[in-house]
Amino acid sequence: MKFRAKIADTGCLNHFTRISNMIAKLAKTCTLRISPDKLNFILSDKVANGGVSMWCELEQENFFSEFQMEGISAENNEIYIELTAENLSRALKTAQNAKALKIKLTNKHFPCLTVSVDLLSISSSSRIVTHDIPIKVIPRKLWKDLQEPVVPDFDVSIYLPVLKTMKSVVEKMKNISSYLIIEANLNGELNLKIETELVCVTTHFKDLGRPPLASGSASQGRNPEQMAEVRIDVKKLLQFLAGQQVNPTKALCNIVNNKIVHFDLLHEDVSLQYFIPALS
Amino acid sequence: MAQLLDREPGLGGCRRRPHHPVTGLRSVTTTAATLFLRLVGSPPTLPTANGKRVDWRRPYGVFGKAVQALSRISDEMWLDPSEKGLALRSVNACRSAYGCVLLSPLFFQHYQWSASVEINGKATPSNLNCQLAMKSILPIFRCLNSLERNVEKCKIVTRSDKSEVLIQFFCRHGIKRTHNVCFQESQPLQVIFEKNRCTNTLTIQPRVLAEAIVLFTSSQEEVTLAATPLNVCLKSSHEGSVDLTNSVYSEMSVGPDEFDFFQIGVDTEVTFCFKELKGMLTFSEAIHAPISIYFDFPGKPMALSIDDMLLEANFILATLVVVPSRTSSPQSLCLSQKLKRSDLIQSNSKTGKNVTSKAPECVSRKAAPERLRPTKSSTKTSALENCSTPRMKRAEGGISEVPESSAGTAEEAPGSPYLRKFSCMFFGAVSSDQQEHFKYPSDGLANGSQEDMNDGSFSTF
């Protein structure tokens, strides 16, 4: 099992750092899947996560000037490792003014992801920073739980409003109620609702666009006024929104009535899918 | 108090009044030495040693930052004036770290200090044995930015009649803020450390060090400084820690030309407490002065220093002893130290000490006895209590030798296994009559008790 990669471009490095920061906000521990052309950050829908799952995918050639990997075997040319996301984002943060950044899998008494950075310094000698991030290699038999989640046949698909606005609304709602209903219809209307004994608060977003429908989807022939809703934990939604430091290139939301809400974002060339299940 | 602000430069002389009048009979331990000093905003600019002009626009900031830096070491601080200036000193409970910021009389617009008290008609040398709790003094110098903006003059006076320090801020718009802080009578400690005899000396700008510091999380307890003539590396230290598999190991290596001064006589790696390094760094950033690091081999204390025209700051830190195993990997360092620890525990029981009195800070916390700093919860009685012998009340000028710290013969000395590691931190009480009392039985110290204090080779802080 081998992995070495190098980022030589500052723009790519900053982008990778931002992605890593976002992952650190979305998950404490996550899985990194390394394959010949992609890197994936995965959070599987375990009870520990409250049923939330995440799938983030990036094309390695958009970031790395050099990329070599060898999976555990020829047929299974992939590597799955588990790490604390914050460790990676912190290591990358120190690479602000780097000439180059190298990542590789090492085994210094225990498996590590070693990030080594060549810093620009005023003097002629360069400064080298190394971080050994401890990781756990995930055995082959557990890989099946870490596959790309199937996007369910959704009832409503809608473009999200500005995420910062959503976040500030949800932040305030969190103080009032632990549960939140997110509902949307095919007319471009999305509501965030909370209900308590004393008060109900609803925030209405209108004129949101509707993404093109795939043919044969459940939402075809659906009354555009009809709302599909999901009742979810407000903290999970807030965690997702708080992770989006930068406004994404594309952000849409798919709802399966009373089942699950699926957020599909695109940050330049990195795709992020986040699933929050309905509370029973 | 209608005093006009007096901005003449150089008005910072120290006037000693040997026959300070004292009313009535006093017991010898009563504080009678006094301190009167005045800080003024925007004092005159003074040239520094290397010719650059330093503009000390922020004396309150500097004073406040000095107190904050020392608060990283301990919860208490001594105010110790002398003819050299006002020394702020602090020592941590485990005697593994000592800090002293010496503010020259020129730092103050007015510096007046008397060193002796007249008792029964005889002038007796006596120190101002003033120990303040950080809890009391930190809040006074808290909002430094607003202090700088609003305060025109700051007066610090100790009273001869009560154990109190008066701190007065004369602010704009005629506002006067007065604090009376009670102090505890306690003779200050100082450390004997031959800074200039260290084989390795580095001087670095705080900016460079700050870039290294960000590598480590605030939960990082200790860091290791590894130096060779080719480069210097600061790295995280995980000695004996059980959660090796969970913590990130980080290191930054810096080339010689990034240092203002680079002299490495012997390849070495010293491990010391991260908190104190951060404390000194924050202070040096505040006053824009480079930090000098003096060190030798593991086990021997090291010094972090700032040497400036108007002040001198020194942190003397104990370093971890390492069993000679010269691989550079951090994990093997841990293993070798595990061995060392078990040796100590065995020999502890051999000496018939109460084995259960292993200091809890040493053993229980993450099973890593070689902690350089005490943990907060030190409620159990333990061998470590020996080291926190707090108040060394001496009548006058005596050496208070802390036996566990004079560990020249580290292997046989009783005391907690923890402390035995920190050899060569010699403590002595500050005596107003410095020359007389340097007679340490241990041969670790220079035998030149007659040496002049200022020749640089044998310096006290």
mmCIF file with all atom_site columns, N, CA and C in Angstrom, chain B residues 222-244:
data_model
loop_
_atom_site.group_PDB
_atom_site.id
_atom_site.type_symbol
_atom_site.label_atom_id
_atom_site.label_alt_id
_atom_site.label_comp_id
_atom_site.label_asym_id
_atom_site.label_entity_id
_atom_site.label_seq_id
_atom_site.pdbx_PDB_ins_code
_atom_site.Cartn_x
_atom_site.Cartn_y
_atom_site.Cartn_z
_atom_site.occupancy
_atom_site.B_iso_or_equiv
_atom_site.pdbx_formal_charge
_atom_site.auth_seq_id
_atom_site.auth_comp_id
_atom_site.auth_asym_id
_atom_site.auth_atom_id
_atom_site.pdbx_PDB_model_num
ATOM 1  N N  . GLU B 1 222 ? 4.790  19.396 25.995 1.00 0.00 ? 222 GLU B N  1
ATOM 2  C CA . GLU B 1 222 ? 6.215  19.669 25.883 1.00 0.00 ? 222 GLU B CA 1
ATOM 3  C C  . GLU B 1 222 ? 6.666  19.680 24.441 1.00 0.00 ? 222 GLU B C  1
ATOM 4  N N  . VAL B 1 223 ? 7.695  20.423 24.181 1.00 0.00 ? 223 VAL B N  1
ATOM 5  C CA . VAL B 1 223 ? 8.288  20.432 22.851 1.00 0.00 ? 223 VAL B CA 1
ATOM 6  C C  . VAL B 1 223 ? 9.779  20.168 22.989 1.00 0.00 ? 223 VAL B C  1
ATOM 7  N N  . THR B 1 224 ? 10.338 19.721 21.901 1.00 0.00 ? 224 THR B N  1
ATOM 8  C CA . THR B 1 224 ? 11.767 19.415 21.882 1.00 0.00 ? 224 THR B CA 1
ATOM 9  C C  . THR B 1 224 ? 12.467 20.327 20.899 1.00 0.00 ? 224 THR B C  1
ATOM 10 N N  . LEU B 1 225 ? 13.577 20.869 21.340 1.00 0.00 ? 225 LEU B N  1
ATOM 11 C CA . LEU B 1 225 ? 14.410 21.690 20.456 1.00 0.00 ? 225 LEU B CA 1
ATOM 12 C C  . LEU B 1 225 ? 15.632 20.852 20.116 1.00 0.00 ? 225 LEU B C  1
ATOM 13 N N  . ALA B 1 226 ? 15.787 20.540 18.844 1.00 0.00 ? 226 ALA B N  1
ATOM 14 C CA . ALA B 1 226 ? 16.923 19.719 18.423 1.00 0.00 ? 226 ALA B CA 1
ATOM 15 C C  . ALA B 1 226 ? 17.839 20.596 17.598 1.00 0.00 ? 226 ALA B C  1
ATOM 16 N N  . ALA B 1 227 ? 19.102 20.630 17.967 1.00 0.00 ? 227 ALA B N  1
ATOM 17 C CA . ALA B 1 227 ? 20.014 21.531 17.266 1.00 0.00 ? 227 ALA B CA 1
ATOM 18 C C  . ALA B 1 227 ? 21.258 20.805 16.806 1.00 0.00 ? 227 ALA B C  1
ATOM 19 N N  . THR B 1 228 ? 21.620 21.094 15.565 1.00 0.00 ? 228 THR B N  1
ATOM 20 C CA . THR B 1 228 ? 22.913 20.669 15.043 1.00 0.00 ? 228 THR B CA 1
ATOM 21 C C  . THR B 1 228 ? 23.515 21.911 14.391 1.00 0.00 ? 228 THR B C  1
ATOM 22 N N  . PRO B 1 229 ? 24.794 21.861 14.059 1.00 0.00 ? 229 PRO B N  1
ATOM 23 C CA . PRO B 1 229 ? 25.360 23.049 13.411 1.00 0.00 ? 229 PRO B CA 1
ATOM 24 C C  . PRO B 1 229 ? 24.710 23.371 12.069 1.00 0.00 ? 229 PRO B C  1
ATOM 25 N N  . LEU B 1 230 ? 23.962 22.419 11.519 1.00 0.00 ? 230 LEU B N  1
ATOM 26 C CA . LEU B 1 230 ? 23.373 22.674 10.212 1.00 0.00 ? 230 LEU B CA 1
ATOM 27 C C  . LEU B 1 230 ? 21.946 23.197 10.291 1.00 0.00 ? 230 LEU B C  1
ATOM 28 N N  . ASN B 1 231 ? 21.218 22.737 11.280 1.00 0.00 ? 231 ASN B N  1
ATOM 29 C CA . ASN B 1 231 ? 19.882 23.309 11.415 1.00 0.00 ? 231 ASN B CA 1
ATOM 30 C C  . ASN B 1 231 ? 19.319 23.062 12.800 1.00 0.00 ? 231 ASN B C  1
ATOM 31 N N  . VAL B 1 232 ? 18.222 23.751 13.038 1.00 0.00 ? 232 VAL B N  1
ATOM 32 C CA . VAL B 1 232 ? 17.565 23.650 14.332 1.00 0.00 ? 232 VAL B CA 1
ATOM 33 C C  . VAL B 1 232 ? 16.129 23.235 14.079 1.00 0.00 ? 232 VAL B C  1
ATOM 34 N N  . CYS B 1 233 ? 15.639 22.344 14.906 1.00 0.00 ? 233 CYS B N  1
ATOM 35 C CA . CYS B 1 233 ? 14.310 21.810 14.664 1.00 0.00 ? 233 CYS B CA 1
ATOM 36 C C  . CYS B 1 233 ? 13.505 21.882 15.958 1.00 0.00 ? 233 CYS B C  1
ATOM 37 N N  . LEU B 1 234 ? 12.301 22.391 15.855 1.00 0.00 ? 234 LEU B N  1
ATOM 38 C CA . LEU B 1 234 ? 11.396 22.397 17.003 1.00 0.00 ? 234 LEU B CA 1
ATOM 39 C C  . LEU B 1 234 ? 10.324 21.351 16.725 1.00 0.00 ? 234 LEU B C  1
ATOM 40 N N  . LYS B 1 235 ? 10.155 20.425 17.651 1.00 0.00 ? 235 LYS B N  1
ATOM 41 C CA . LYS B 1 235 ? 9.204  19.362 17.361 1.00 0.00 ? 235 LYS B CA 1
ATOM 42 C C  . LYS B 1 235 ? 8.403  18.996 18.600 1.00 0.00 ? 235 LYS B C  1
ATOM 43 N N  . SER B 1 236 ? 7.274  18.353 18.336 1.00 0.00 ? 236 SER B N  1
ATOM 44 C CA . SER B 1 236 ? 6.427  17.987 19.468 1.00 0.00 ? 236 SER B CA 1
ATOM 45 C C  . SER B 1 236 ? 7.021  16.769 20.148 1.00 0.00 ? 236 SER B C  1
ATOM 46 N N  . SER B 1 237 ? 6.787  16.741 21.440 1.00 0.00 ? 237 SER B N  1
ATOM 47 C CA . SER B 1 237 ? 7.393  15.696 22.238 1.00 0.00 ? 237 SER B CA 1
ATOM 48 C C  . SER B 1 237 ? 6.277  14.876 22.862 1.00 0.00 ? 237 SER B C  1
ATOM 49 N N  . HIS B 1 238 ? 6.382  13.589 22.705 1.00 0.00 ? 238 HIS B N  1
ATOM 50 C CA . HIS B 1 238 ? 5.335  12.737 23.279 1.00 0.00 ? 238 HIS B CA 1
ATOM 51 C C  . HIS B 1 238 ? 5.928  11.727 24.222 1.00 0.00 ? 238 HIS B C  1
ATOM 52 N N  . GLU B 1 239 ? 6.708  12.215 25.171 1.00 0.00 ? 239 GLU B N  1
ATOM 53 C CA . GLU B 1 239 ? 7.408  11.221 25.983 1.00 0.00 ? 239 GLU B CA 1
ATOM 54 C C  . GLU B 1 239 ? 6.433  10.406 26.822 1.00 0.00 ? 239 GLU B C  1
ATOM 55 N N  . GLY B 1 240 ? 6.431  9.145  26.592 1.00 0.00 ? 240 GLY B N  1
ATOM 56 C CA . GLY B 1 240 ? 5.686  8.230  27.444 1.00 0.00 ? 240 GLY B CA 1
ATOM 57 C C  . GLY B 1 240 ? 4.181  8.396  27.377 1.00 0.00 ? 240 GLY B C  1
ATOM 58 N N  . SER B 1 241 ? 3.722  9.254  26.500 1.00 0.00 ? 241 SER B N  1
ATOM 59 C CA . SER B 1 241 ? 2.284  9.491  26.477 1.00 0.00 ? 241 SER B CA 1
ATOM 60 C C  . SER B 1 241 ? 1.560  8.311  25.839 1.00 0.00 ? 241 SER B C  1
ATOM 61 N N  . VAL B 1 242 ? 0.450  7.910  26.433 1.00 0.00 ? 242 VAL B N  1
ATOM 62 C CA . VAL B 1 242 ? -0.221 6.725  25.904 1.00 0.00 ? 242 VAL B CA 1
ATOM 63 C C  . VAL B 1 242 ? -0.961 7.013  24.617 1.00 0.00 ? 242 VAL B C  1
ATOM 64 N N  . ASP B 1 243 ? -1.366 8.240  24.402 1.00 0.00 ? 243 ASP B N  1
ATOM 65 C CA . ASP B 1 243 ? -2.139 8.463  23.188 1.00 0.00 ? 243 ASP B CA 1
ATOM 66 C C  . ASP B 1 243 ? -1.261 8.911  22.041 1.00 0.00 ? 243 ASP B C  1
ATOM 67 N N  . LEU B 1 244 ? -0.228 8.144  21.833 1.00 0.00 ? 244 LEU B N  1
ATOM 68 C CA . LEU B 1 244 ? 0.653  8.384  20.703 1.00 0.00 ? 244 LEU B CA 1
ATOM 69 C C  . LEU B 1 244 ? -0.111 8.240  19.408 1.00 0.00 ? 244 LEU B C  1
#
